[in-house]
DNA sequence: GTTTTTGCACTGACTAGTCAGTGCAAAAAA
DNA sequence: TTTTTTGCACTGACTAGTCAGTGCAAAAAC
């Protein structure tokens, strides 16, 4: 499940052939990808309900019937989109933590690497992130449970590193792991979305530096 | 906006009657409040587009026509809701900062007080917060500009305190004020929403303590 | 004191339009 | 051949917004 490298993985990376013996990507999978991409942008901009299937089909350059040939319904298309996207994020976070550990870094280094991995992800898939945040705390929606499961998966990765940090006496044992993980995720999420929305010209390194500082408590006092 | 303790005192100079409920702010204002309350909950749960005007009217115990008698359109109702809610938050943050300053606290104390004020706000108006987060980073929406203005107003309060902290040599002058403010807001927002959604039984003090720790860099190292 | 008028707040059936999803025959890949 | 896609007409449910009319209390007229 671990993705390969920090090399920006495109959506296409999760591609898999649908025919058991077939080797190539397959025409069908390509169509699905086009639909994912079209849907993610439109839904991020307008929201799920305000986005019509006709729009999605048009943006994907595909007939409406094709949407229904490939997905049972509009919500199913959306749910698969969510699962797919969060899968990528989780893999990327886990990978960042593992690589740091293998390179002999501390747990704080791991956290820092995960912050960066988060930023890279958001930079690459801003629409997905937007859409995810917009839907995460909604209740009474069809895909609510999907979202919960998938969220927990991602947060658990951060919690894991925090826990190891405490066990290794590297982090204060008084920290609240769950809350701190949430707060860290929120810090990265909101800062990155603001960055994308209001200062897209700034570099990722810049943003990373600012968050690193906050993470490592180098905000108060002089350097 | 959900009902809050202090009854909004409206201009009753021109109002002819105030018979129902005694010290209320007039019949019309009462209806508007009911509509706000109904709308905020429903939109937080389902999103703007998925929420129908009929639902809002029904939940408010009012006829559909009344919605349009009181608001020009569904979006206008929503926009006024947003303005109202963020106004409350901004006032609350500013108040927290001022009170701390008057009591002779440091800038970090001010930040901490604002974190708490944010938590109190979210605790009191969870639906509003949910809805705000869900809509904030959307593009191509009618109320986009309203949202931007109102967001900047709130973030500016945090930025102001950070700036004063730097000027007073209390905070590192290397911090990026805009990004740090965003990150702090995000930290509080996401942690609080997660708290509400997944561990509502925890106390506000608990959550505040966890965030304080993060804010003050008391995460790494032993206490 | 009684009747009539005024105007605000509200009502709910109705309109005009939108959109998810269907059905199907024919064309293009594979 | 089989799988996938296309194009397009169609339906039925649902929805934002409208409008003629109601209820009512205070003011005006009688």
PDB file of C-alpha atoms in Angstrom, chain A residues 55-203:
ATOM      1  CA  UNK A  55     -21.325  19.321 -16.086  1.00  0.00           C
ATOM      2  CA  UNK A  56     -19.064  16.508 -14.966  1.00  0.00           C
ATOM      3  CA  UNK A  57     -19.585  14.646 -18.216  1.00  0.00           C
ATOM      4  CA  UNK A  58     -18.982  17.731 -20.274  1.00  0.00           C
ATOM      5  CA  UNK A  59     -15.795  18.691 -18.457  1.00  0.00           C
ATOM      6  CA  UNK A  60     -14.528  15.135 -18.815  1.00  0.00           C
ATOM      7  CA  UNK A  61     -15.316  15.246 -22.507  1.00  0.00           C
ATOM      8  CA  UNK A  62     -17.580  12.254 -22.241  1.00  0.00           C
ATOM      9  CA  UNK A  63     -21.236  11.452 -22.855  1.00  0.00           C
ATOM     10  CA  UNK A  64     -23.580  11.445 -19.911  1.00  0.00           C
ATOM     11  CA  UNK A  65     -24.459   7.826 -20.482  1.00  0.00           C
ATOM     12  CA  UNK A  66     -20.792   6.978 -19.986  1.00  0.00           C
ATOM     13  CA  UNK A  67     -20.904   8.326 -16.453  1.00  0.00           C
ATOM     14  CA  UNK A  68     -23.654   5.869 -15.659  1.00  0.00           C
ATOM     15  CA  UNK A  69     -21.970   3.096 -17.527  1.00  0.00           C
ATOM     16  CA  UNK A  70     -18.968   3.516 -15.209  1.00  0.00           C
ATOM     17  CA  UNK A  71     -20.576   4.506 -11.918  1.00  0.00           C
ATOM     18  CA  UNK A  72     -23.839   3.431 -10.386  1.00  0.00           C
ATOM     19  CA  UNK A  73     -24.760   6.961  -9.367  1.00  0.00           C
ATOM     20  CA  UNK A  74     -23.452  10.425  -8.721  1.00  0.00           C
ATOM     21  CA  UNK A  75     -22.866   9.646  -5.026  1.00  0.00           C
ATOM     22  CA  UNK A  76     -21.022   6.466  -5.796  1.00  0.00           C
ATOM     23  CA  UNK A  77     -18.703   8.368  -8.084  1.00  0.00           C
ATOM     24  CA  UNK A  78     -18.108  10.820  -5.266  1.00  0.00           C
ATOM     25  CA  UNK A  79     -17.537   8.178  -2.641  1.00  0.00           C
ATOM     26  CA  UNK A  80     -14.966   6.387  -4.730  1.00  0.00           C
ATOM     27  CA  UNK A  81     -13.283   9.715  -5.276  1.00  0.00           C
ATOM     28  CA  UNK A  82     -13.028  10.259  -1.529  1.00  0.00           C
ATOM     29  CA  UNK A  83     -11.669   6.832  -0.783  1.00  0.00           C
ATOM     30  CA  UNK A  84      -9.151   7.130  -3.534  1.00  0.00           C
ATOM     31  CA  UNK A  85      -7.897  10.561  -2.487  1.00  0.00           C
ATOM     32  CA  UNK A  86      -7.540   9.857   1.210  1.00  0.00           C
ATOM     33  CA  UNK A  87      -5.774   6.631   0.344  1.00  0.00           C
ATOM     34  CA  UNK A  88      -3.125   8.649  -1.427  1.00  0.00           C
ATOM     35  CA  UNK A  89      -2.722  11.038   1.491  1.00  0.00           C
ATOM     36  CA  UNK A  90      -2.427   8.298   4.069  1.00  0.00           C
ATOM     37  CA  UNK A  91       0.161   6.484   2.015  1.00  0.00           C
ATOM     38  CA  UNK A  92       2.138   9.649   1.605  1.00  0.00           C
ATOM     39  CA  UNK A  93       2.139  10.433   5.335  1.00  0.00           C
ATOM     40  CA  UNK A  94       3.127   6.924   6.295  1.00  0.00           C
ATOM     41  CA  UNK A  95       5.867   7.004   3.746  1.00  0.00           C
ATOM     42  CA  UNK A  96       7.242  10.290   5.079  1.00  0.00           C
ATOM     43  CA  UNK A  97       7.327   8.969   8.627  1.00  0.00           C
ATOM     44  CA  UNK A  98       9.002   5.727   7.584  1.00  0.00           C
ATOM     45  CA  UNK A  99      11.649   7.385   5.517  1.00  0.00           C
ATOM     46  CA  UNK A 100      12.590   9.719   8.350  1.00  0.00           C
ATOM     47  CA  UNK A 101      12.816   6.842  10.776  1.00  0.00           C
ATOM     48  CA  UNK A 102      14.962   4.837   8.393  1.00  0.00           C
ATOM     49  CA  UNK A 103      17.278   7.817   7.987  1.00  0.00           C
ATOM     50  CA  UNK A 104      17.728   7.874  11.745  1.00  0.00           C
ATOM     51  CA  UNK A 105      15.667  10.990  12.372  1.00  0.00           C
ATOM     52  CA  UNK A 106      13.875  11.786  15.601  1.00  0.00           C
ATOM     53  CA  UNK A 107      10.115  11.628  16.034  1.00  0.00           C
ATOM     54  CA  UNK A 108       9.905  15.381  15.770  1.00  0.00           C
ATOM     55  CA  UNK A 109      11.734  15.051  12.487  1.00  0.00           C
ATOM     56  CA  UNK A 110       9.090  12.565  11.445  1.00  0.00           C
ATOM     57  CA  UNK A 111       6.341  14.982  12.341  1.00  0.00           C
ATOM     58  CA  UNK A 112       8.088  17.663  10.410  1.00  0.00           C
ATOM     59  CA  UNK A 113       8.408  15.379   7.408  1.00  0.00           C
ATOM     60  CA  UNK A 114       4.732  14.600   7.649  1.00  0.00           C
ATOM     61  CA  UNK A 115       3.872  18.276   7.722  1.00  0.00           C
ATOM     62  CA  UNK A 116       5.829  18.652   4.533  1.00  0.00           C
ATOM     63  CA  UNK A 117       4.211  15.618   2.978  1.00  0.00           C
ATOM     64  CA  UNK A 118       0.843  17.120   3.830  1.00  0.00           C
ATOM     65  CA  UNK A 119       1.796  20.367   2.176  1.00  0.00           C
ATOM     66  CA  UNK A 120       3.041  18.584  -0.920  1.00  0.00           C
ATOM     67  CA  UNK A 121      -0.204  16.687  -1.137  1.00  0.00           C
ATOM     68  CA  UNK A 122      -2.351  19.770  -0.764  1.00  0.00           C
ATOM     69  CA  UNK A 123      -0.202  21.590  -3.276  1.00  0.00           C
ATOM     70  CA  UNK A 124      -0.740  18.829  -5.746  1.00  0.00           C
ATOM     71  CA  UNK A 125      -4.402  18.161  -5.087  1.00  0.00           C
ATOM     72  CA  UNK A 126      -5.837  21.423  -3.846  1.00  0.00           C
ATOM     73  CA  UNK A 127      -9.296  20.654  -5.136  1.00  0.00           C
ATOM     74  CA  UNK A 128      -9.449  17.353  -3.384  1.00  0.00           C
ATOM     75  CA  UNK A 129      -8.360  18.924  -0.128  1.00  0.00           C
ATOM     76  CA  UNK A 130     -10.934  21.646  -0.431  1.00  0.00           C
ATOM     77  CA  UNK A 131     -13.668  19.179  -1.037  1.00  0.00           C
ATOM     78  CA  UNK A 132     -12.542  16.944   1.780  1.00  0.00           C
ATOM     79  CA  UNK A 133     -12.565  19.720   4.341  1.00  0.00           C
ATOM     80  CA  UNK A 134     -15.935  20.911   3.160  1.00  0.00           C
ATOM     81  CA  UNK A 135     -17.497  17.506   3.666  1.00  0.00           C
ATOM     82  CA  UNK A 136     -15.654  16.196   6.702  1.00  0.00           C
ATOM     83  CA  UNK A 137     -17.807  17.559   9.491  1.00  0.00           C
ATOM     84  CA  UNK A 138     -21.124  17.312   7.760  1.00  0.00           C
ATOM     85  CA  UNK A 139     -23.651  14.983   9.234  1.00  0.00           C
ATOM     86  CA  UNK A 140     -26.636  13.314   7.641  1.00  0.00           C
ATOM     87  CA  UNK A 141     -24.922  12.650   4.364  1.00  0.00           C
ATOM     88  CA  UNK A 142     -24.836   9.380   2.508  1.00  0.00           C
ATOM     89  CA  UNK A 143     -21.060   9.059   2.492  1.00  0.00           C
ATOM     90  CA  UNK A 144     -20.643  10.104   6.125  1.00  0.00           C
ATOM     91  CA  UNK A 145     -19.426   6.717   7.296  1.00  0.00           C
ATOM     92  CA  UNK A 146     -17.007   6.350   4.433  1.00  0.00           C
ATOM     93  CA  UNK A 147     -15.552   9.684   5.378  1.00  0.00           C
ATOM     94  CA  UNK A 148     -15.187   8.815   9.046  1.00  0.00           C
ATOM     95  CA  UNK A 149     -13.362   5.608   8.416  1.00  0.00           C
ATOM     96  CA  UNK A 150     -11.055   7.200   5.992  1.00  0.00           C
ATOM     97  CA  UNK A 151     -10.376  10.204   8.231  1.00  0.00           C
ATOM     98  CA  UNK A 152      -9.472   7.992  11.160  1.00  0.00           C
ATOM     99  CA  UNK A 153      -7.029   6.163   8.971  1.00  0.00           C
ATOM    100  CA  UNK A 154      -5.191   9.371   8.167  1.00  0.00           C
ATOM    101  CA  UNK A 155      -5.203  10.833  11.679  1.00  0.00           C
ATOM    102  CA  UNK A 156      -4.051   7.516  13.085  1.00  0.00           C
ATOM    103  CA  UNK A 157      -0.788   7.867  11.231  1.00  0.00           C
ATOM    104  CA  UNK A 158      -0.042  11.123  13.041  1.00  0.00           C
ATOM    105  CA  UNK A 159      -1.202   9.692  16.336  1.00  0.00           C
ATOM    106  CA  UNK A 160       1.124   6.748  15.863  1.00  0.00           C
ATOM    107  CA  UNK A 161       4.165   8.952  15.553  1.00  0.00           C
ATOM    108  CA  UNK A 162       3.125  11.068  18.533  1.00  0.00           C
ATOM    109  CA  UNK A 163       2.705   7.939  20.619  1.00  0.00           C
ATOM    110  CA  UNK A 164       6.124   6.666  19.660  1.00  0.00           C
ATOM    111  CA  UNK A 165       7.547  10.062  20.487  1.00  0.00           C
ATOM    112  CA  UNK A 166       6.093   9.908  23.976  1.00  0.00           C
ATOM    113  CA  UNK A 167       7.289   6.362  24.481  1.00  0.00           C
ATOM    114  CA  UNK A 168      10.756   7.375  23.431  1.00  0.00           C
ATOM    115  CA  UNK A 169      10.642  10.210  25.999  1.00  0.00           C
ATOM    116  CA  UNK A 170      11.104  12.609  23.159  1.00  0.00           C
ATOM    117  CA  UNK A 171       7.707  14.231  23.602  1.00  0.00           C
ATOM    118  CA  UNK A 172       6.092  15.260  26.848  1.00  0.00           C
ATOM    119  CA  UNK A 173       3.984  12.457  28.198  1.00  0.00           C
ATOM    120  CA  UNK A 174       1.364  14.981  29.179  1.00  0.00           C
ATOM    121  CA  UNK A 175       0.299  15.690  25.651  1.00  0.00           C
ATOM    122  CA  UNK A 176      -3.118  14.554  24.565  1.00  0.00           C
ATOM    123  CA  UNK A 177      -2.382  12.426  21.571  1.00  0.00           C
ATOM    124  CA  UNK A 178      -5.754  12.573  19.886  1.00  0.00           C
ATOM    125  CA  UNK A 179      -6.244  16.287  20.311  1.00  0.00           C
ATOM    126  CA  UNK A 180      -2.697  17.154  19.393  1.00  0.00           C
ATOM    127  CA  UNK A 181      -2.933  15.089  16.236  1.00  0.00           C
ATOM    128  CA  UNK A 182      -6.149  16.861  15.282  1.00  0.00           C
ATOM    129  CA  UNK A 183      -4.616  20.223  15.985  1.00  0.00           C
ATOM    130  CA  UNK A 184      -1.553  19.445  13.898  1.00  0.00           C
ATOM    131  CA  UNK A 185      -3.644  18.255  11.000  1.00  0.00           C
ATOM    132  CA  UNK A 186      -5.777  21.372  11.289  1.00  0.00           C
ATOM    133  CA  UNK A 187      -2.752  23.596  11.393  1.00  0.00           C
ATOM    134  CA  UNK A 188      -1.411  22.184   8.167  1.00  0.00           C
ATOM    135  CA  UNK A 189      -4.793  21.997   6.462  1.00  0.00           C
ATOM    136  CA  UNK A 190      -5.904  25.526   7.126  1.00  0.00           C
ATOM    137  CA  UNK A 191      -2.520  27.116   6.584  1.00  0.00           C
ATOM    138  CA  UNK A 192      -2.148  25.305   3.285  1.00  0.00           C
ATOM    139  CA  UNK A 193      -5.616  26.144   2.043  1.00  0.00           C
ATOM    140  CA  UNK A 194      -5.080  29.776   2.928  1.00  0.00           C
ATOM    141  CA  UNK A 195      -1.774  29.675   1.171  1.00  0.00           C
ATOM    142  CA  UNK A 196      -3.381  28.283  -1.976  1.00  0.00           C
ATOM    143  CA  UNK A 197      -6.272  30.669  -1.843  1.00  0.00           C
ATOM    144  CA  UNK A 198      -4.607  33.917  -0.893  1.00  0.00           C
ATOM    145  CA  UNK A 199      -0.872  33.698  -1.500  1.00  0.00           C
ATOM    146  CA  UNK A 200      -0.348  31.045  -4.162  1.00  0.00           C
ATOM    147  CA  UNK A 201       2.901  32.711  -5.219  1.00  0.00           C
ATOM    148  CA  UNK A 202       4.704  31.735  -2.014  1.00  0.00           C
ATOM    149  CA  UNK A 203       6.940  28.717  -2.061  1.00  0.00           C
TER     150      UNK A 203
END
